[in-house]
mmCIF file of C-alpha atoms and ligand atoms in Angstrom:
data_model
loop_
_atom_site.group_PDB
_atom_site.id
_atom_site.type_symbol
_atom_site.label_atom_id
_atom_site.label_comp_id
_atom_site.label_asym_id
_atom_site.label_seq_id
_atom_site.Cartn_x
_atom_site.Cartn_y
_atom_site.Cartn_z
ATOM 1 C CA ARG A 1 -0.061 0.006 -0.062
ATOM 2 C CA PRO A 2 1.023 3.547 -0.506
ATOM 3 C CA LEU A 3 3.360 5.329 2.038
ATOM 4 C CA ARG A 4 0.975 7.410 4.536
ATOM 5 C CA VAL A 5 2.429 10.783 5.091
ATOM 6 C CA GLY A 6 2.010 13.520 7.629
ATOM 7 C CA VAL A 7 3.597 16.910 7.032
ATOM 8 C CA VAL A 8 4.779 18.862 10.069
ATOM 9 C CA GLY A 9 4.357 22.906 9.241
ATOM 10 C CA VAL A 10 2.398 24.458 6.412
ATOM 11 C CA GLY A 11 4.374 27.299 5.624
ATOM 12 C CA VAL A 12 5.755 27.920 2.049
ATOM 13 C CA MET A 13 7.713 24.610 1.934
ATOM 14 C CA GLY A 14 5.201 22.524 4.023
ATOM 15 C CA ALA A 15 2.355 23.431 1.746
ATOM 16 C CA ASP A 16 4.294 22.949 -1.535
ATOM 17 C CA HIS A 17 5.510 19.244 -0.283
ATOM 18 C CA ALA A 18 1.906 18.692 0.910
ATOM 19 C CA GLU A 19 0.824 19.446 -2.934
ATOM 20 C CA ARG A 20 3.608 17.125 -3.997
ATOM 21 C CA LEU A 21 2.953 14.270 -1.944
ATOM 22 C CA ALA A 22 -1.034 14.619 -2.409
ATOM 23 C CA ASN A 23 -0.727 14.754 -6.434
ATOM 24 C CA ARG A 24 2.408 14.119 -7.753
ATOM 25 C CA THR A 25 4.488 11.314 -5.832
ATOM 26 C CA ALA A 26 4.012 7.812 -6.680
ATOM 27 C CA ASN A 27 3.270 5.172 -3.818
ATOM 28 C CA ALA A 28 2.373 7.951 -1.247
ATOM 29 C CA THR A 29 -0.460 9.486 0.042
ATOM 30 C CA LEU A 30 -0.938 12.679 2.602
ATOM 31 C CA VAL A 31 -2.632 11.799 5.316
ATOM 32 C CA ALA A 32 -2.010 14.365 8.030
ATOM 33 C CA LEU A 33 -0.952 18.123 8.346
ATOM 34 C CA ALA A 34 0.190 19.891 11.621
ATOM 35 C CA ASP A 35 0.747 23.536 12.280
ATOM 36 C CA PRO A 36 0.084 25.621 15.491
ATOM 37 C CA ASP A 37 -1.753 27.914 13.304
ATOM 38 C CA LEU A 38 -4.725 26.080 13.443
ATOM 39 C CA ALA A 39 -7.166 28.126 11.028
ATOM 40 C CA ARG A 40 -4.429 27.643 8.439
ATOM 41 C CA VAL A 41 -3.854 24.139 8.826
ATOM 42 C CA GLN A 42 -7.574 23.163 9.003
ATOM 43 C CA GLU A 43 -7.981 25.288 5.680
ATOM 44 C CA LEU A 44 -5.337 23.345 3.979
ATOM 45 C CA ALA A 45 -6.283 19.999 5.170
ATOM 46 C CA ALA A 46 -9.978 20.777 4.005
ATOM 47 C CA SER A 47 -8.637 21.313 0.465
ATOM 48 C CA TYR A 48 -7.597 17.500 0.049
ATOM 49 C CA SER A 49 -9.570 14.449 0.916
ATOM 50 C CA ASP A 50 -9.402 12.624 4.002
ATOM 51 C CA VAL A 51 -6.570 14.609 5.702
ATOM 52 C CA THR A 52 -6.363 15.020 9.422
ATOM 53 C CA ALA A 53 -5.416 18.681 10.701
ATOM 54 C CA TYR A 54 -3.497 18.852 13.777
ATOM 55 C CA ALA A 55 -2.162 21.979 16.002
ATOM 56 C CA ASP A 56 0.169 19.626 17.832
ATOM 57 C CA PRO A 57 3.071 18.209 15.391
ATOM 58 C CA ILE A 58 3.781 15.496 18.086
ATOM 59 C CA GLU A 59 0.179 14.358 17.923
ATOM 60 C CA LEU A 60 0.757 13.984 14.224
ATOM 61 C CA ILE A 61 3.930 12.042 14.722
ATOM 62 C CA TRP A 62 2.152 9.398 17.024
ATOM 63 C CA ASP A 63 -0.797 9.072 14.824
ATOM 64 C CA GLU A 64 -0.991 5.467 13.806
ATOM 65 C CA ARG A 65 -2.145 6.255 10.548
ATOM 66 C CA VAL A 66 0.985 8.178 9.715
ATOM 67 C CA ASP A 67 3.593 6.090 8.426
ATOM 68 C CA ALA A 68 6.502 8.515 7.750
ATOM 69 C CA VAL A 69 6.793 12.246 8.672
ATOM 70 C CA LEU A 70 7.891 15.124 6.407
ATOM 71 C CA ILE A 71 9.202 18.240 8.663
ATOM 72 C CA ALA A 72 8.849 21.488 7.079
ATOM 73 C CA SER A 73 8.607 23.488 10.286
ATOM 74 C CA PRO A 74 11.223 26.234 11.423
ATOM 75 C CA GLY A 75 14.523 25.112 12.460
ATOM 76 C CA PHE A 76 14.536 26.161 16.056
ATOM 77 C CA VAL A 77 11.323 23.355 16.452
ATOM 78 C CA HIS A 78 13.268 20.622 14.719
ATOM 79 C CA THR A 79 15.136 18.803 17.729
ATOM 80 C CA GLU A 80 11.804 18.142 19.689
ATOM 81 C CA GLN A 81 10.291 17.052 16.521
ATOM 82 C CA LEU A 82 12.860 14.650 15.002
ATOM 83 C CA LEU A 83 13.445 13.193 18.700
ATOM 84 C CA ALA A 84 9.791 12.266 18.621
ATOM 85 C CA CYS A 85 9.905 10.614 15.258
ATOM 86 C CA ILE A 86 12.971 8.701 16.423
ATOM 87 C CA SER A 87 11.005 7.488 19.479
ATOM 88 C CA ALA A 88 7.965 6.608 17.276
ATOM 89 C CA GLY A 89 10.268 4.861 14.905
ATOM 90 C CA LYS A 90 9.023 6.985 11.974
ATOM 91 C CA TYR A 91 10.966 7.424 8.512
ATOM 92 C CA THR A 92 11.587 11.237 8.207
ATOM 93 C CA LEU A 93 12.528 13.729 5.620
ATOM 94 C CA CYS A 94 13.656 16.915 7.554
ATOM 95 C CA GLU A 95 13.786 20.256 5.764
ATOM 96 C CA LYS A 96 17.266 21.938 6.526
ATOM 97 C CA PRO A 97 18.802 22.884 8.633
ATOM 98 C CA LEU A 98 18.668 19.750 10.924
ATOM 99 C CA THR A 99 18.674 21.907 14.162
ATOM 100 C CA MET A 100 20.110 25.147 15.227
ATOM 101 C CA ASP A 101 23.321 24.148 16.813
ATOM 102 C CA ALA A 102 25.914 21.397 16.616
ATOM 103 C CA ALA A 103 25.054 20.051 20.282
ATOM 104 C CA SER A 104 21.391 19.442 19.572
ATOM 105 C CA SER A 105 22.220 17.824 15.873
ATOM 106 C CA ARG A 106 24.488 15.772 17.771
ATOM 107 C CA GLN A 107 21.650 14.757 20.156
ATOM 108 C CA VAL A 108 19.719 13.715 17.039
ATOM 109 C CA VAL A 109 22.543 11.733 15.612
ATOM 110 C CA GLU A 110 23.120 9.543 18.934
ATOM 111 C CA ALA A 111 19.296 9.142 19.305
ATOM 112 C CA GLU A 112 18.932 7.734 15.791
ATOM 113 C CA ARG A 113 22.082 5.844 16.345
ATOM 114 C CA ALA A 114 20.708 4.111 19.246
ATOM 115 C CA THR A 115 17.880 2.782 17.573
ATOM 116 C CA GLY A 116 20.480 0.751 15.167
ATOM 117 C CA GLN A 117 18.737 2.178 12.112
ATOM 118 C CA PRO A 118 18.878 5.238 10.155
ATOM 119 C CA LEU A 119 15.484 6.855 10.048
ATOM 120 C CA ILE A 120 16.017 10.539 8.824
ATOM 121 C CA GLN A 121 16.992 11.864 5.627
ATOM 122 C CA VAL A 122 18.061 15.628 5.516
ATOM 123 C CA GLY A 123 16.360 17.964 3.219
ATOM 124 C CA PHE A 124 19.593 18.961 0.921
ATOM 125 C CA MET A 125 17.453 19.196 -2.362
ATOM 126 C CA ARG A 126 20.434 20.413 -4.677
ATOM 127 C CA ARG A 127 21.704 16.477 -4.624
ATOM 128 C CA PHE A 128 18.334 15.665 -6.349
ATOM 129 C CA ASP A 129 18.743 18.446 -9.057
ATOM 130 C CA PRO A 130 19.354 16.955 -12.529
ATOM 131 C CA GLU A 131 22.182 19.804 -13.292
ATOM 132 C CA TYR A 132 24.153 19.087 -9.668
ATOM 133 C CA VAL A 133 23.522 15.684 -10.272
ATOM 134 C CA ALA A 134 25.152 15.771 -13.743
ATOM 135 C CA ILE A 135 28.210 17.972 -12.454
ATOM 136 C CA LYS A 136 28.701 15.537 -9.427
ATOM 137 C CA GLN A 137 29.176 12.578 -11.974
ATOM 138 C CA LEU A 138 31.305 14.695 -14.399
ATOM 139 C CA LEU A 139 33.713 15.464 -11.347
ATOM 140 C CA ASP A 140 33.524 11.721 -10.135
ATOM 141 C CA SER A 141 34.264 10.294 -13.605
ATOM 142 C CA GLY A 142 37.772 11.988 -13.367
ATOM 143 C CA GLU A 143 37.225 13.474 -16.864
ATOM 144 C CA LEU A 144 38.118 16.925 -15.639
ATOM 145 C CA GLY A 145 40.841 15.715 -13.226
ATOM 146 C CA ARG A 146 40.964 16.838 -9.673
ATOM 147 C CA LEU A 147 38.520 19.491 -8.313
ATOM 148 C CA LEU A 148 40.308 22.581 -7.156
ATOM 149 C CA LEU A 149 37.907 25.088 -6.437
ATOM 150 C CA LEU A 150 34.215 25.691 -6.421
ATOM 151 C CA HIS A 151 32.685 29.194 -6.890
ATOM 152 C CA ASN A 152 28.980 29.409 -5.864
ATOM 153 C CA VAL A 153 26.262 32.060 -6.118
ATOM 154 C CA HIS A 154 23.140 31.961 -4.029
ATOM 155 C CA ARG A 155 20.833 34.665 -4.484
ATOM 156 C CA ASN A 156 17.325 35.192 -3.522
ATOM 157 C CA LYS A 157 15.186 37.810 -4.846
ATOM 158 C CA ASP A 158 13.875 39.213 -1.368
ATOM 159 C CA VAL A 159 13.197 38.049 1.858
ATOM 160 C CA PRO A 160 11.339 39.574 4.858
ATOM 161 C CA ASP A 161 13.065 41.811 7.089
ATOM 162 C CA THR A 162 12.796 39.107 9.811
ATOM 163 C CA PHE A 163 15.411 37.184 7.811
ATOM 164 C CA ARG A 164 18.596 38.197 10.002
ATOM 165 C CA SER A 165 22.420 37.727 9.360
ATOM 166 C CA GLU A 166 22.250 34.683 11.123
ATOM 167 C CA MET A 167 19.738 32.998 8.838
ATOM 168 C CA ILE A 168 21.708 33.971 5.768
ATOM 169 C CA VAL A 169 24.132 31.382 7.334
ATOM 170 C CA ARG A 170 22.237 28.728 8.759
ATOM 171 C CA ASP A 171 19.230 28.784 6.216
ATOM 172 C CA SER A 172 20.831 29.848 2.686
ATOM 173 C CA LEU A 173 24.335 29.204 3.077
ATOM 174 C CA VAL A 174 24.082 25.914 4.631
ATOM 175 C CA HIS A 175 22.731 24.599 1.168
ATOM 176 C CA GLU A 176 26.269 25.356 -0.291
ATOM 177 C CA VAL A 177 28.070 23.919 3.012
ATOM 178 C CA ASP A 178 26.361 20.539 1.727
ATOM 179 C CA VAL A 179 27.057 21.082 -2.059
ATOM 180 C CA CYS A 180 30.808 21.542 -1.046
ATOM 181 C CA ARG A 181 31.151 18.697 1.089
ATOM 182 C CA TRP A 182 29.185 16.668 -1.467
ATOM 183 C CA LEU A 183 30.905 17.811 -4.452
ATOM 184 C CA PHE A 184 34.587 17.535 -3.017
ATOM 185 C CA GLY A 185 33.488 14.436 -1.290
ATOM 186 C CA GLU A 186 35.604 15.916 2.065
ATOM 187 C CA GLU A 187 34.819 17.891 4.976
ATOM 188 C CA ILE A 188 35.403 21.570 5.227
ATOM 189 C CA ASP A 189 38.213 22.379 7.638
ATOM 190 C CA GLU A 190 37.839 26.088 8.136
ATOM 191 C CA ILE A 191 35.261 28.749 7.273
ATOM 192 C CA THR A 192 35.417 32.662 6.840
ATOM 193 C CA VAL A 193 32.439 34.741 6.450
ATOM 194 C CA TYR A 194 33.119 38.111 5.173
ATOM 195 C CA SER A 195 30.590 40.788 5.097
ATOM 196 C CA PRO A 196 30.944 43.589 2.669
ATOM 197 C CA ALA A 197 28.912 46.967 2.816
ATOM 198 C CA PRO A 198 25.350 46.001 2.944
ATOM 199 C CA THR A 199 22.969 46.412 0.439
ATOM 200 C CA SER A 200 20.730 49.712 1.196
ATOM 201 C CA ARG A 201 17.580 47.319 1.022
ATOM 202 C CA ALA A 202 19.100 45.207 4.042
ATOM 203 C CA ALA A 203 16.801 45.415 7.244
ATOM 204 C CA GLU A 204 18.580 47.760 9.976
ATOM 205 C CA GLY A 205 21.673 45.673 11.305
ATOM 206 C CA VAL A 206 21.254 42.814 8.393
ATOM 207 C CA LEU A 207 24.610 41.610 6.999
ATOM 208 C CA ASP A 208 23.616 41.209 3.237
ATOM 209 C CA PRO A 209 25.525 40.250 1.157
ATOM 210 C CA GLN A 210 27.734 37.775 2.538
ATOM 211 C CA VAL A 211 30.931 35.717 1.165
ATOM 212 C CA ALA A 212 31.973 32.679 2.738
ATOM 213 C CA VAL A 213 35.220 31.209 1.826
ATOM 214 C CA PHE A 214 35.770 27.382 2.760
ATOM 215 C CA ARG A 215 39.040 25.263 2.936
ATOM 216 C CA MET A 216 38.397 21.737 2.285
ATOM 217 C CA ALA A 217 40.292 18.933 4.229
ATOM 218 C CA GLY A 218 42.082 18.056 1.113
ATOM 219 C CA GLY A 219 43.315 21.642 0.303
ATOM 220 C CA GLY A 220 40.760 22.826 -2.205
ATOM 221 C CA MET A 221 38.816 25.877 -1.590
ATOM 222 C CA ALA A 222 35.227 27.098 -2.306
ATOM 223 C CA THR A 223 33.651 30.632 -2.456
ATOM 224 C CA THR A 224 30.359 31.590 -1.824
ATOM 225 C CA GLU A 225 28.180 34.469 -2.295
ATOM 226 C CA VAL A 226 24.934 34.725 -0.552
ATOM 227 C CA PHE A 227 22.721 37.540 -1.120
ATOM 228 C CA VAL A 228 19.267 37.304 -0.190
ATOM 229 C CA LYS A 229 17.691 40.719 -1.108
ATOM 230 C CA SER A 230 19.546 40.503 -4.620
ATOM 231 C CA GLY A 231 16.452 42.034 -6.406
ATOM 232 C CA ILE A 232 17.334 39.969 -9.076
ATOM 233 C CA GLY A 233 15.020 36.585 -8.579
ATOM 234 C CA TYR A 234 16.446 33.124 -7.506
ATOM 235 C CA GLU A 235 19.640 32.399 -8.835
ATOM 236 C CA VAL A 236 21.641 29.564 -7.844
ATOM 237 C CA ARG A 237 25.036 28.575 -9.631
ATOM 238 C CA CYS A 238 28.097 26.404 -9.088
ATOM 239 C CA GLU A 239 31.318 26.834 -11.118
ATOM 240 C CA ALA A 240 33.763 23.865 -10.570
ATOM 241 C CA SER A 241 37.416 24.515 -11.419
ATOM 242 C CA ALA A 242 39.390 21.335 -11.938
ATOM 243 C CA GLU A 243 42.643 20.447 -13.250
ATOM 244 C CA LEU A 244 41.705 19.595 -16.708
ATOM 245 C CA GLY A 245 38.646 22.053 -17.043
ATOM 246 C CA ASN A 246 35.693 23.884 -15.655
ATOM 247 C CA ALA A 247 32.032 22.990 -15.511
ATOM 248 C CA THR A 248 29.152 25.250 -14.385
ATOM 249 C CA VAL A 249 25.545 24.543 -13.166
ATOM 250 C CA GLY A 250 22.708 26.788 -12.788
ATOM 251 C CA LEU A 251 23.116 28.977 -15.996
ATOM 252 C CA GLY A 252 20.688 27.092 -18.176
ATOM 253 C CA HIS A 253 17.443 27.601 -16.497
ATOM 254 C CA GLY A 254 14.388 28.957 -18.533
ATOM 255 C CA VAL A 255 14.708 30.283 -22.288
ATOM 256 C CA PHE A 256 17.561 32.418 -23.299
ATOM 257 C CA VAL A 257 16.812 34.708 -26.186
ATOM 258 C CA ARG A 258 19.253 36.098 -28.582
ATOM 259 C CA SER A 259 18.166 39.016 -30.762
ATOM 260 C CA ASN A 260 19.277 42.423 -31.844
ATOM 261 C CA ASN A 261 22.835 42.023 -30.493
ATOM 262 C CA ARG A 262 21.254 41.353 -26.849
ATOM 263 C CA TRP A 263 20.754 38.001 -25.095
ATOM 264 C CA GLY A 264 18.541 37.307 -22.057
ATOM 265 C CA GLY A 265 16.017 34.990 -20.326
ATOM 266 C CA ASP A 266 13.934 34.314 -17.151
ATOM 267 C CA VAL A 267 14.948 34.387 -13.727
ATOM 268 C CA PRO A 268 12.671 32.336 -11.654
ATOM 269 C CA ASP A 269 10.992 33.746 -8.394
ATOM 270 C CA ASP A 270 11.788 31.501 -5.867
ATOM 271 C CA PHE A 271 13.256 27.992 -5.036
ATOM 272 C CA ARG A 272 9.811 26.262 -5.634
ATOM 273 C CA VAL A 273 10.406 27.083 -9.416
ATOM 274 C CA ARG A 274 14.161 26.418 -9.722
ATOM 275 C CA PHE A 275 14.346 23.327 -7.752
ATOM 276 C CA GLY A 276 10.812 22.054 -8.119
ATOM 277 C CA THR A 277 12.046 19.049 -10.105
ATOM 278 C CA ALA A 278 14.651 18.452 -7.256
ATOM 279 C CA TYR A 279 12.082 18.517 -4.770
ATOM 280 C CA ASP A 280 9.976 16.098 -6.653
ATOM 281 C CA HIS A 281 13.094 13.748 -7.185
ATOM 282 C CA GLU A 282 14.081 14.348 -3.452
ATOM 283 C CA VAL A 283 10.545 13.308 -2.111
ATOM 284 C CA GLN A 284 10.025 10.490 -4.394
ATOM 285 C CA ALA A 285 13.711 9.063 -3.749
ATOM 286 C CA TRP A 286 12.785 9.470 0.118
ATOM 287 C CA VAL A 287 9.371 7.701 -0.450
ATOM 288 C CA ASP A 288 10.812 4.879 -2.355
ATOM 289 C CA ALA A 289 13.704 4.009 0.175
ATOM 290 C CA THR A 290 11.314 4.296 2.999
ATOM 291 C CA ARG A 291 9.285 1.742 1.579
ATOM 292 C CA ARG A 292 12.251 -0.412 1.413
ATOM 293 C CA GLY A 293 13.222 0.463 5.108
ATOM 294 C CA GLU A 294 16.351 2.462 4.095
ATOM 295 C CA ILE A 295 17.746 6.248 3.835
ATOM 296 C CA THR A 296 19.511 6.853 0.634
ATOM 297 C CA GLY A 297 19.856 10.660 0.536
ATOM 298 C CA PRO A 298 21.561 13.039 3.057
ATOM 299 C CA THR A 299 22.052 11.705 6.362
ATOM 300 C CA THR A 300 21.677 13.231 10.128
ATOM 301 C CA TRP A 301 25.341 13.079 9.791
ATOM 302 C CA ASP A 302 25.433 15.335 6.682
ATOM 303 C CA GLY A 303 23.083 17.403 8.726
ATOM 304 C CA LEU A 304 25.405 17.497 11.633
ATOM 305 C CA ALA A 305 28.440 18.445 9.453
ATOM 306 C CA ALA A 306 26.786 21.265 7.949
ATOM 307 C CA THR A 307 25.491 22.670 11.432
ATOM 308 C CA VAL A 308 29.012 22.514 12.842
ATOM 309 C CA VAL A 309 30.172 24.378 9.863
ATOM 310 C CA CYS A 310 27.591 26.906 9.876
ATOM 311 C CA GLU A 311 28.030 27.521 13.842
ATOM 312 C CA ALA A 312 31.624 28.078 13.110
ATOM 313 C CA GLY A 313 30.640 30.395 10.287
ATOM 314 C CA LEU A 314 28.508 32.504 12.748
ATOM 315 C CA GLU A 315 31.575 33.002 14.949
ATOM 316 C CA SER A 316 33.504 34.084 11.734
ATOM 317 C CA LEU A 317 30.705 36.530 10.656
ATOM 318 C CA ARG A 318 31.110 38.101 14.156
ATOM 319 C CA SER A 319 34.983 38.010 14.397
ATOM 320 C CA GLY A 320 35.601 38.435 10.702
ATOM 321 C CA ALA A 321 38.499 36.027 11.105
ATOM 322 C CA PRO A 322 38.996 32.505 9.818
ATOM 323 C CA VAL A 323 37.607 29.714 12.162
ATOM 324 C CA LYS A 324 38.436 26.257 12.304
ATOM 325 C CA VAL A 325 35.773 23.574 11.814
ATOM 326 C CA VAL A 326 35.979 20.829 14.435
ATOM 327 C CA LEU A 327 33.714 17.845 13.661
ATOM 328 C CA ASN A 328 34.674 15.272 16.289
ATOM 329 C CA VAL A 329 33.495 12.089 14.814
ATOM 330 C CA CYS A 330 30.778 10.673 17.443
HETATM 331 C C1 ISE B 1 15.258 29.057 2.108
HETATM 332 O O1 ISE B 1 14.985 28.429 3.401
HETATM 333 C C2 ISE B 1 15.806 27.911 1.324
HETATM 334 O O2 ISE B 1 15.726 26.733 1.615
HETATM 335 C C3 ISE B 1 16.078 28.263 -0.214
HETATM 336 O O3 ISE B 1 16.723 27.143 -0.801
HETATM 337 C C4 ISE B 1 17.200 29.313 0.057
HETATM 338 O O4 ISE B 1 17.641 29.747 -1.273
HETATM 339 C C5 ISE B 1 16.725 30.362 0.646
HETATM 340 O O5 ISE B 1 17.828 31.494 0.767
HETATM 341 C C6 ISE B 1 16.148 29.970 2.054
HETATM 342 O O6 ISE B 1 15.598 31.216 2.770
#
């Protein structure tokens, strides 16, 4: 029978995933939604058939009708919800960040390990984007020789003024933390986060844009521009410089028009458009693996590693100095 999924959090991403599970994911069905905003969750549940609305996510997690849980709530409530999923023995797809700091991420990794079975996949969806999958395969094939440098660009069109400097690290840069670990196949050894003069559109006290520099364990480096009030649209690119050549992803989205000595195209409005296919593949892969009793996507270890790097990044953002990343194996 199809995997019966409950979604926790019905903000932008939760609502998007609910629709995906209800209408576009094979072998899965949406059975419950939870959010402290009861009016909103009831309204969304009523737009599907036979979906239970909960105000309390923990109740959804323990509902026997729910086989597996997709967590799309804000990061600061993830620890409690993930620990409940582990206690209830429910397979979980958790949106990033895994948790807010290294100590709580370790707690989750250890609780999951104590069950003797991986249960949680972390929502680093770039690993499921066809363009990122292609660059990963190209780099792994060895055709371009050893990977030396990655240059990432991560721009949002706009964010609410409540999106503070720390969130630029924890919620946005965290994706490139994972991309760099994944493409290099190594941990990040040191992080520096620079903050150039902010855009005049930045909210009072917010450092936007930011430039992060990672030193990889094998000696390679990565740079990332994160600019969340870029005003452009949603632009995410990755350029890899390797010994025998260079590869870039993230340029070819939409239709590029050339005419009258000019070229141009569309820039998508947000991540739901740019990474729509990646989210579809991510959720489908999670459902398929869960039905086999496996976790095949980014693990809690990947989530923990990213949290540790971001924590060091926040320290660097405050001091302006490079910060060593200490990822003790637990
Ligand atoms: C958001 O939470 C995401 O995960 C998006 O992918 C990212 O681009 C954005 O900056 C975050 O706010």
